[in-house]
Amino acid sequence: MSQPTSEKSLLRYFGLGELASHGGNAILAFWMIMGMAFFLFADQNLIAPNLRNIAGSFGITDQKEIDWKLGGLIPICFFVLGGFVSVYMGYLTQRFPRKPLVIGTVLLGEIPCLLSGFARTYDEFLILRTLTGFGLGGSFPLLFSLVGDYFSDKSRSTAAGYLSLSMGLGVGLGQLIGGTLGTADPINGWRESFIYMAAPSFLFMLVYGLFCKEPARGGKEKELANVSADVNSESVRLTWKDIRTIFATKSNIGIFMQGIPGCVPWGVFFVFLNDYYEFQYGMPKDSASAMVIFAAVGIFIGTFFGGIVGQKIYDTNKTLLPIFCGSMILIGILPTVYLLHAGSVAGSSAFIFINILTGIIISVTGPNVRALIMNVNPPKSRSSMFALYNLTDNLGNGLGPAMAALILTVLPDRTQAFTIAILFWIPCGLAWLYILKNFKHDEQKMHEELAAEAGRIKRTA
């Protein structure tokens, strides 16, 4: 008897064996999704290494004005718009095929990103950066919804880890390119970074649009495995009852509870850390960027292996997964705060290791949150739940740097202001106790509802 395709494919060595059962087109589509996610998120942190270069181009010289206009106002507009677009995108995925929505999202996000490099005034730059939020906000629920339909709950943490890793690598490369070009050309280097990070997305979008197909909704749910694709597609149309179910699912509420405060420190981490290293510790711009890149390397490692370790924990004992996630968030507070109080250690090689270790610890939870969303929400609700989750994420990402900028108006000490922002991980970590209490019941309830839905469809057929 021949082996299943998933057991023959080399992808099984990377935790992606289930992808092979969909055929070569799905494999191509998966990697195109990775590529689009990479470059959509690559522009998210382009401002950070060039706060003062960009401010200088627009005639902004006062430190408080720089912190607010570039570190506060732009993230607020960028992420809040992206969050509300994400919610609406969750609705659109129920009305239209997801493939054209992906293409439209990439275009709406990357065209303003490309044009950001040509902004002549701060107001133009603000508008273009805000419009770029369409791409980030719209892509998040779409891409995770698609990936969720390529894999069963046996592989979703790993798959979510790959997608999260792609996004994180994009952010890291953007940081590196922005810092390198900004150091080489303090006047126009930042402009080139926006152009270079936007252009490749169009190639991935073109290949995906011309050659790839989207997976059947719910195709990897065992309860719907024997239901025809056409009927199955109809079964995953969202209704108002399903929307109410999203908010009635206590695990979803716990995810929202940890989302907003949990993203406040990330907003500070990505927007201000580069500038903080440069001016608090007296590092050259390229050295400050390098330190943030080391932290990003840790984030890449933590994101990827966090998904793999999370999947192993989930397969062994589901109850341990929320404990693992909440504990790592709380533990991550200590090294992150230390980055702001390192003093003379910041000039030593040990600071490199501390940045990498911090990145690993604070990032392992991310892919497991996304896998948890996939596992407690049925296929028809996933894109909407990811949209709502992204709204809390984006509110937090916008709130983080904005809150730090507002605190700086009261506390002139940047170290104190940023430390307060990092402590928002405390309520985030504690919220996982609520998830721990409810997620096993919610997952079982979801499978029972899918089994009942499959039974109704078969009787109708």
Coordinates of C-alpha atoms in Angstrom, one line a residue:
M1 CA 0.0 0.0 0.0
S2 CA 1.5 3.4 -1.0
Q3 CA 2.2 6.1 1.5
P4 CA 0.1 9.2 1.5
T5 CA 1.6 12.2 -0.3
S6 CA 2.1 14.1 2.9
E7 CA 4.4 11.2 4.2
K8 CA 6.5 11.2 1.1
S9 CA 7.1 14.9 0.8
L10 CA 10.2 16.5 2.1
L11 CA 8.0 19.2 3.6
R12 CA 7.2 16.8 6.5
Y13 CA 10.8 17.4 7.8
F14 CA 9.8 21.1 8.2
G15 CA 6.4 20.4 9.9
L16 CA 4.5 21.2 6.7
G17 CA 3.8 17.7 5.4
E18 CA 0.0 18.3 5.2
L19 CA 0.6 21.0 2.6
A20 CA 1.7 18.3 0.1
S21 CA -1.7 16.7 0.1
H22 CA -3.1 19.8 -1.6
G23 CA -0.7 19.4 -4.6
G24 CA 2.0 21.6 -6.1
N25 CA -0.3 24.6 -6.6
A26 CA -0.9 24.8 -2.9
I27 CA 2.8 24.6 -2.2
L28 CA 3.4 27.5 -4.6
A29 CA 0.5 29.5 -3.1
F30 CA 1.9 28.9 0.5
W31 CA 5.3 30.3 -0.4
M32 CA 3.8 33.2 -2.3
I33 CA 1.7 34.0 0.8
M34 CA 5.0 33.9 2.8
G35 CA 6.6 36.3 0.4
M36 CA 3.7 38.8 0.4
A37 CA 3.6 38.7 4.2
F38 CA 7.3 39.3 4.4
F39 CA 7.2 42.5 2.3
L40 CA 3.9 43.8 3.6
F41 CA 5.4 43.8 7.1
A42 CA 8.9 44.9 6.0
D43 CA 7.8 48.6 5.8
Q44 CA 6.3 48.5 9.4
N45 CA 9.6 49.5 11.0
L46 CA 11.3 51.6 8.4
I47 CA 10.8 54.8 10.3
A48 CA 12.4 53.6 13.6
P49 CA 16.1 53.8 12.5
N50 CA 15.6 57.1 10.7
L51 CA 13.4 59.2 13.1
R52 CA 15.8 62.1 13.0
N53 CA 16.7 61.8 9.3
I54 CA 13.0 61.9 8.3
A55 CA 12.3 64.7 10.8
G56 CA 15.1 66.7 9.3
S57 CA 13.8 66.3 5.8
F58 CA 10.5 67.9 6.9
G59 CA 12.1 70.6 9.1
I60 CA 11.2 69.1 12.4
T61 CA 13.9 69.6 15.0
D62 CA 12.4 69.6 18.5
Q63 CA 12.8 66.2 20.3
K64 CA 9.3 66.2 21.7
E65 CA 7.8 67.1 18.3
I66 CA 9.9 64.3 16.7
D67 CA 8.7 61.7 19.3
W68 CA 5.1 62.7 18.8
K69 CA 4.8 63.3 15.1
L70 CA 6.9 60.4 13.9
G71 CA 6.8 58.1 16.9
G72 CA 3.3 58.7 18.1
L73 CA 0.8 60.2 15.6
I74 CA 1.9 58.1 12.6
P75 CA 1.7 54.8 14.4
I76 CA -1.8 55.8 15.8
C77 CA -3.1 56.5 12.3
F78 CA -1.4 53.6 10.7
F79 CA -2.5 50.9 13.1
V80 CA -5.9 52.2 14.0
L81 CA -6.9 52.5 10.3
G82 CA -5.4 49.1 9.7
G83 CA -7.4 47.6 12.6
F84 CA -10.7 48.8 11.3
V85 CA -9.9 47.8 7.8
S86 CA -9.1 44.3 9.2
V87 CA -12.5 44.1 10.8
Y88 CA -14.2 45.0 7.5
M89 CA -12.0 42.6 5.7
G90 CA -13.3 39.8 7.9
Y91 CA -16.8 40.6 6.6
L92 CA -15.6 40.8 3.0
T93 CA -14.0 37.3 3.1
Q94 CA -17.6 36.0 3.7
R95 CA -18.9 37.7 0.6
F96 CA -16.1 37.3 -1.9
P97 CA -13.4 34.9 -2.8
R98 CA -10.2 35.5 -0.8
K99 CA -7.8 35.4 -3.7
P100 CA -8.9 38.8 -5.3
L101 CA -9.1 40.3 -1.8
V102 CA -5.4 39.4 -1.2
I103 CA -4.4 41.0 -4.5
G104 CA -6.4 44.1 -3.7
T105 CA -4.9 44.3 -0.2
V106 CA -1.4 44.2 -1.5
L107 CA -2.0 46.9 -4.0
L108 CA -3.7 49.2 -1.4
G109 CA -0.9 48.7 1.0
E110 CA 2.2 48.8 -1.1
I111 CA 1.3 51.6 -3.5
P112 CA 1.2 54.2 -0.6
C113 CA 4.4 52.6 0.8
L114 CA 6.2 53.1 -2.5
L115 CA 5.0 56.7 -2.7
S116 CA 6.1 57.4 0.9
G117 CA 9.6 57.7 -0.5
F118 CA 8.5 60.6 -2.6
A119 CA 6.7 62.6 0.2
R120 CA 7.5 66.3 0.1
T121 CA 6.0 67.4 3.4
Y122 CA 5.2 65.8 6.7
D123 CA 1.5 66.0 6.0
E124 CA 1.9 64.0 2.8
F125 CA 4.1 61.5 4.6
L126 CA 1.4 61.1 7.4
I127 CA -1.3 60.5 4.8
L128 CA 0.7 57.9 2.9
R129 CA 1.8 56.1 6.0
T130 CA -1.8 56.0 7.2
L131 CA -3.0 54.6 3.9
T132 CA -0.3 51.9 4.1
G133 CA -2.3 50.6 7.0
F134 CA -4.8 49.2 4.5
G135 CA -2.3 46.6 3.5
L136 CA -1.2 45.5 7.0
G137 CA -4.7 45.5 8.4
G138 CA -6.3 43.8 5.5
S139 CA -3.7 41.1 5.0
F140 CA -3.6 39.7 8.5
P141 CA -7.0 38.0 8.6
L142 CA -6.8 37.0 5.0
L143 CA -3.4 35.3 5.2
F144 CA -4.0 33.4 8.4
S145 CA -7.5 32.4 7.2
L146 CA -5.9 30.9 4.1
V147 CA -3.1 29.1 6.0
G148 CA -5.6 27.7 8.4
D149 CA -7.4 25.9 5.6
Y150 CA -4.2 24.2 4.4
F151 CA -3.5 22.5 7.8
S152 CA -5.3 20.6 10.5
D153 CA -5.0 21.3 14.2
K154 CA -2.0 18.9 14.2
S155 CA 0.1 21.4 12.3
R156 CA -1.4 24.8 12.7
S157 CA 1.0 26.0 15.4
T158 CA 3.9 25.2 13.1
A159 CA 2.2 26.8 10.1
A160 CA 1.3 29.9 12.1
G161 CA 5.0 29.9 13.2
Y162 CA 6.1 30.0 9.6
L163 CA 3.8 32.9 8.7
S164 CA 4.6 34.8 11.9
L165 CA 8.3 34.2 11.1
S166 CA 7.9 35.6 7.6
M167 CA 6.3 38.7 9.0
G168 CA 9.0 39.1 11.7
L169 CA 11.8 38.6 9.1
G170 CA 10.2 41.3 7.0
V171 CA 10.1 43.7 10.0
G172 CA 13.8 42.8 10.7
L173 CA 14.9 43.3 7.1
G174 CA 13.1 46.6 7.0
Q175 CA 15.0 47.7 10.1
L176 CA 18.3 46.6 8.6
I177 CA 17.7 48.2 5.2
G178 CA 16.4 51.4 6.8
G179 CA 19.3 51.8 9.1
T180 CA 21.9 50.9 6.4
L181 CA 20.5 53.3 3.8
G182 CA 19.9 56.0 6.5
T183 CA 23.6 55.8 7.6
A184 CA 24.9 55.9 4.0
D185 CA 22.7 58.8 3.0
P186 CA 21.2 60.8 5.9
I187 CA 19.3 63.0 3.5
N188 CA 17.5 60.6 1.1
G189 CA 18.5 57.1 2.3
W190 CA 15.2 56.7 4.2
R191 CA 13.3 57.5 1.0
E192 CA 15.0 54.6 -0.8
S193 CA 14.2 52.2 1.9
F194 CA 10.4 52.6 1.3
I195 CA 10.8 52.1 -2.4
Y196 CA 13.0 49.0 -2.0
M197 CA 10.7 47.3 0.5
A198 CA 7.5 47.9 -1.5
A199 CA 8.6 46.9 -5.0
P200 CA 9.1 43.1 -4.5
S201 CA 5.6 42.7 -3.2
F202 CA 4.1 43.3 -6.7
L203 CA 6.0 40.3 -8.1
F204 CA 4.7 37.9 -5.4
M205 CA 1.2 39.3 -5.9
L206 CA 1.5 38.7 -9.7
V207 CA 2.6 35.1 -9.3
Y208 CA -0.1 34.4 -6.7
G209 CA -2.8 36.1 -8.9
L210 CA -1.9 34.3 -12.1
F211 CA -1.1 30.8 -10.9
C212 CA -2.5 30.0 -7.5
K213 CA -5.8 28.9 -6.1
E214 CA -7.3 29.4 -2.7
P215 CA -8.0 26.3 -0.5
A216 CA -11.6 25.1 0.3
R217 CA -12.8 26.7 3.5
G218 CA -12.8 24.1 6.3
G219 CA -11.1 21.6 4.0
K220 CA -8.8 20.3 6.8
E221 CA -11.5 19.9 9.4
K222 CA -12.1 16.2 10.0
E223 CA -15.8 16.7 10.5
L224 CA -16.1 18.3 7.0
A225 CA -13.7 15.9 5.3
N226 CA -16.4 14.0 3.4
V227 CA -18.5 16.9 2.5
S228 CA -18.3 18.2 -1.1
A229 CA -16.4 21.4 -1.8
D230 CA -19.4 23.2 -3.1
V231 CA -21.7 22.4 -0.2
N232 CA -18.8 22.9 2.2
S233 CA -18.3 26.4 0.8
E234 CA -21.9 27.3 1.5
S235 CA -21.6 25.9 5.1
V236 CA -18.9 28.4 6.0
R237 CA -20.8 31.6 5.2
L238 CA -20.9 33.8 8.3
T239 CA -24.2 34.7 9.9
W240 CA -25.1 37.1 12.8
K241 CA -25.4 34.0 15.0
D242 CA -21.8 33.2 14.2
I243 CA -20.7 36.7 15.1
R244 CA -22.4 36.4 18.5
T245 CA -20.7 33.0 18.9
I246 CA -17.3 34.7 18.4
F247 CA -18.0 36.9 21.5
A248 CA -19.6 34.1 23.4
T249 CA -16.4 32.0 23.1
K250 CA -14.6 32.8 26.3
S251 CA -11.2 31.9 24.8
N252 CA -11.7 34.7 22.2
I253 CA -12.5 37.2 25.0
G254 CA -9.2 36.1 26.7
I255 CA -7.3 36.7 23.5
F256 CA -8.8 40.2 23.3
M257 CA -7.9 40.8 26.9
Q258 CA -4.3 40.0 26.4
G259 CA -4.1 41.6 23.0
I260 CA -4.3 45.4 23.7
P261 CA -2.0 45.7 26.7
G262 CA 0.3 43.1 25.2
C263 CA 1.0 45.1 22.1
V264 CA 1.9 48.4 24.0
P265 CA 5.4 47.2 24.7
W266 CA 5.9 46.0 21.2
G267 CA 4.9 49.4 19.9
V268 CA 7.7 51.0 22.0
F269 CA 10.1 48.2 21.1
F270 CA 9.8 48.6 17.4
V271 CA 9.4 52.4 17.1
F272 CA 11.7 53.8 19.8
L273 CA 14.3 51.2 20.7
N274 CA 16.7 52.0 17.8
D275 CA 16.6 55.8 18.6
Y276 CA 16.9 55.0 22.3
Y277 CA 20.1 53.0 21.8
E278 CA 21.6 55.7 19.6
F279 CA 21.0 58.7 21.9
Q280 CA 20.7 57.1 25.4
Y281 CA 23.8 55.0 25.1
G282 CA 25.7 57.1 22.5
M283 CA 25.9 54.4 19.9
P284 CA 26.5 55.3 16.2
K285 CA 23.4 54.9 14.1
D286 CA 24.6 51.7 12.4
S287 CA 25.6 50.1 15.8
A288 CA 22.2 51.0 17.3
S289 CA 20.5 49.4 14.3
A290 CA 22.7 46.4 14.6
M291 CA 21.7 45.9 18.2
V292 CA 18.0 46.0 17.2
I293 CA 18.8 43.5 14.5
F294 CA 20.3 41.2 17.1
A295 CA 17.0 41.5 19.0
A296 CA 15.2 40.8 15.8
V297 CA 17.3 37.7 15.2
G298 CA 16.1 36.5 18.6
I299 CA 12.5 37.3 17.6
F300 CA 12.9 35.2 14.5
I301 CA 14.2 32.3 16.5
G302 CA 11.5 32.6 19.2
T303 CA 8.7 33.0 16.6
F304 CA 9.7 29.9 14.6
F305 CA 10.6 27.6 17.5
G306 CA 7.8 29.0 19.6
G307 CA 5.4 27.6 17.1
I308 CA 7.1 24.2 17.0
V309 CA 7.5 24.0 20.8
G310 CA 3.9 25.1 21.2
Q311 CA 2.7 22.4 18.9
K312 CA 4.6 19.8 20.9
I313 CA 3.1 21.1 24.1
Y314 CA -0.3 21.1 22.6
D315 CA 0.0 17.5 21.4
T316 CA 1.3 16.4 24.8
N317 CA -1.0 18.3 27.1
K318 CA -3.2 21.0 25.8
T319 CA -3.5 22.6 29.3
L320 CA 0.2 23.4 29.4
L321 CA 0.0 25.6 26.3
P322 CA -1.7 28.7 27.9
I323 CA 0.6 28.3 31.0
F324 CA 3.6 28.3 28.7
C325 CA 2.4 31.4 26.8
G326 CA 1.5 33.4 29.9
S327 CA 4.7 32.5 31.7
M328 CA 7.0 33.5 28.8
I329 CA 5.2 36.9 28.6
L330 CA 5.8 37.6 32.3
I331 CA 9.4 36.3 32.2
G332 CA 10.1 38.5 29.1
I333 CA 9.5 41.7 31.1
L334 CA 12.8 41.4 33.0
P335 CA 15.3 41.3 30.1
T336 CA 13.2 43.9 28.2
V337 CA 13.4 46.3 31.1
Y338 CA 17.1 45.6 31.4
L339 CA 17.6 46.7 27.8
L340 CA 16.5 50.2 29.0
H341 CA 18.8 50.2 32.1
A342 CA 21.9 48.5 30.8
G343 CA 24.2 51.4 31.4
S344 CA 27.9 50.6 30.6
V345 CA 26.9 47.0 29.7
A346 CA 25.4 48.4 26.5
G347 CA 28.9 49.0 25.1
S348 CA 30.0 45.4 25.7
S349 CA 29.6 42.2 23.6
A350 CA 27.3 40.8 26.4
F351 CA 24.7 43.3 25.3
I352 CA 24.4 41.4 21.9
F353 CA 23.6 38.2 23.7
I354 CA 21.0 40.0 26.0
N355 CA 19.3 41.5 22.9
I356 CA 19.1 38.1 21.2
L357 CA 17.8 36.3 24.4
T358 CA 15.2 39.0 25.0
G359 CA 13.9 38.6 21.4
I360 CA 13.6 34.9 21.9
I361 CA 11.7 35.0 25.1
I362 CA 9.2 37.8 24.2
S363 CA 8.3 36.2 20.8
V364 CA 7.4 32.6 21.5
T365 CA 3.8 33.4 22.4
G366 CA 2.8 35.0 19.1
P367 CA 2.4 32.0 16.8
N368 CA 0.6 30.1 19.5
V369 CA -2.0 32.8 19.9
R370 CA -2.8 32.5 16.2
A371 CA -2.9 28.7 16.3
L372 CA -5.3 29.0 19.3
I373 CA -7.6 31.2 17.3
M374 CA -7.7 28.6 14.5
N375 CA -8.4 25.8 16.9
V376 CA -11.3 27.3 18.8
N377 CA -13.1 29.0 15.9
P378 CA -14.8 27.2 13.0
P379 CA -13.6 27.9 9.4
K380 CA -16.4 30.4 8.7
S381 CA -15.5 32.5 11.7
R382 CA -11.7 32.5 11.5
S383 CA -11.2 35.4 9.2
S384 CA -13.5 37.5 11.3
M385 CA -11.9 36.5 14.5
F386 CA -8.5 37.2 13.1
A387 CA -9.8 40.6 12.0
L388 CA -11.0 41.4 15.5
Y389 CA -7.8 40.1 17.0
N390 CA -5.8 42.3 14.6
L391 CA -7.9 45.2 15.7
T392 CA -6.8 44.7 19.3
D393 CA -3.3 44.2 18.1
N394 CA -3.3 47.3 16.0
L395 CA -4.9 49.4 18.7
G396 CA -2.1 48.2 21.0
N397 CA 0.6 48.9 18.4
G398 CA -0.7 52.4 17.9
L399 CA -1.3 52.9 21.5
G400 CA 2.2 51.9 22.6
P401 CA 4.3 54.5 21.0
A402 CA 1.5 57.1 21.4
M403 CA 1.3 56.4 25.1
A404 CA 5.1 56.6 25.4
A405 CA 5.1 59.9 23.6
L406 CA 2.3 61.2 25.9
I407 CA 4.1 60.0 29.0
L408 CA 7.2 61.8 27.8
T409 CA 5.2 65.1 28.0
V410 CA 4.8 64.4 31.7
L411 CA 8.1 62.5 32.4
P412 CA 11.0 64.0 30.4
D413 CA 13.0 60.8 31.2
R414 CA 12.6 58.5 28.3
T415 CA 13.8 55.5 30.3
Q416 CA 11.0 55.9 32.9
A417 CA 8.4 56.4 30.2
F418 CA 9.4 53.3 28.2
T419 CA 9.7 51.2 31.3
I420 CA 6.1 52.0 32.2
A421 CA 5.1 50.9 28.8
I422 CA 6.9 47.6 29.1
L423 CA 5.0 46.8 32.3
F424 CA 1.8 46.5 30.2
W425 CA 3.0 42.9 29.7
I426 CA 1.9 42.2 33.3
P427 CA -1.9 42.3 32.6
C428 CA -1.3 40.6 29.3
G429 CA 0.4 37.6 30.9
L430 CA -2.3 37.4 33.6
A431 CA -5.0 37.3 31.0
W432 CA -3.8 33.9 30.0
L433 CA -5.2 32.5 33.2
Y434 CA -8.7 33.2 31.7
I435 CA -7.7 31.5 28.5
L436 CA -6.4 28.5 30.4
K437 CA -9.7 28.1 32.2
N438 CA -11.8 28.0 29.0
F439 CA -9.9 27.0 25.8
K440 CA -10.2 23.2 26.1
H441 CA -14.0 23.5 26.5
D442 CA -14.2 26.0 23.6
E443 CA -12.2 23.7 21.3
Q444 CA -14.4 20.7 22.1
K445 CA -17.5 22.8 21.5
M446 CA -16.2 23.9 18.1
H447 CA -15.7 20.3 17.0
E448 CA -19.2 19.4 18.2
E449 CA -20.7 22.2 16.2
L450 CA -18.7 21.2 13.1
A451 CA -19.9 17.6 13.4
A452 CA -23.5 18.8 13.7
E453 CA -23.1 21.1 10.7
A454 CA -21.6 18.2 8.6
G455 CA -24.5 16.0 9.6
R456 CA -27.0 18.6 8.4
I457 CA -25.2 19.1 5.1
K458 CA -25.1 15.4 4.4
R459 CA -28.8 15.0 5.2
T460 CA -29.6 17.9 2.9
A461 CA -27.5 16.4 0.1

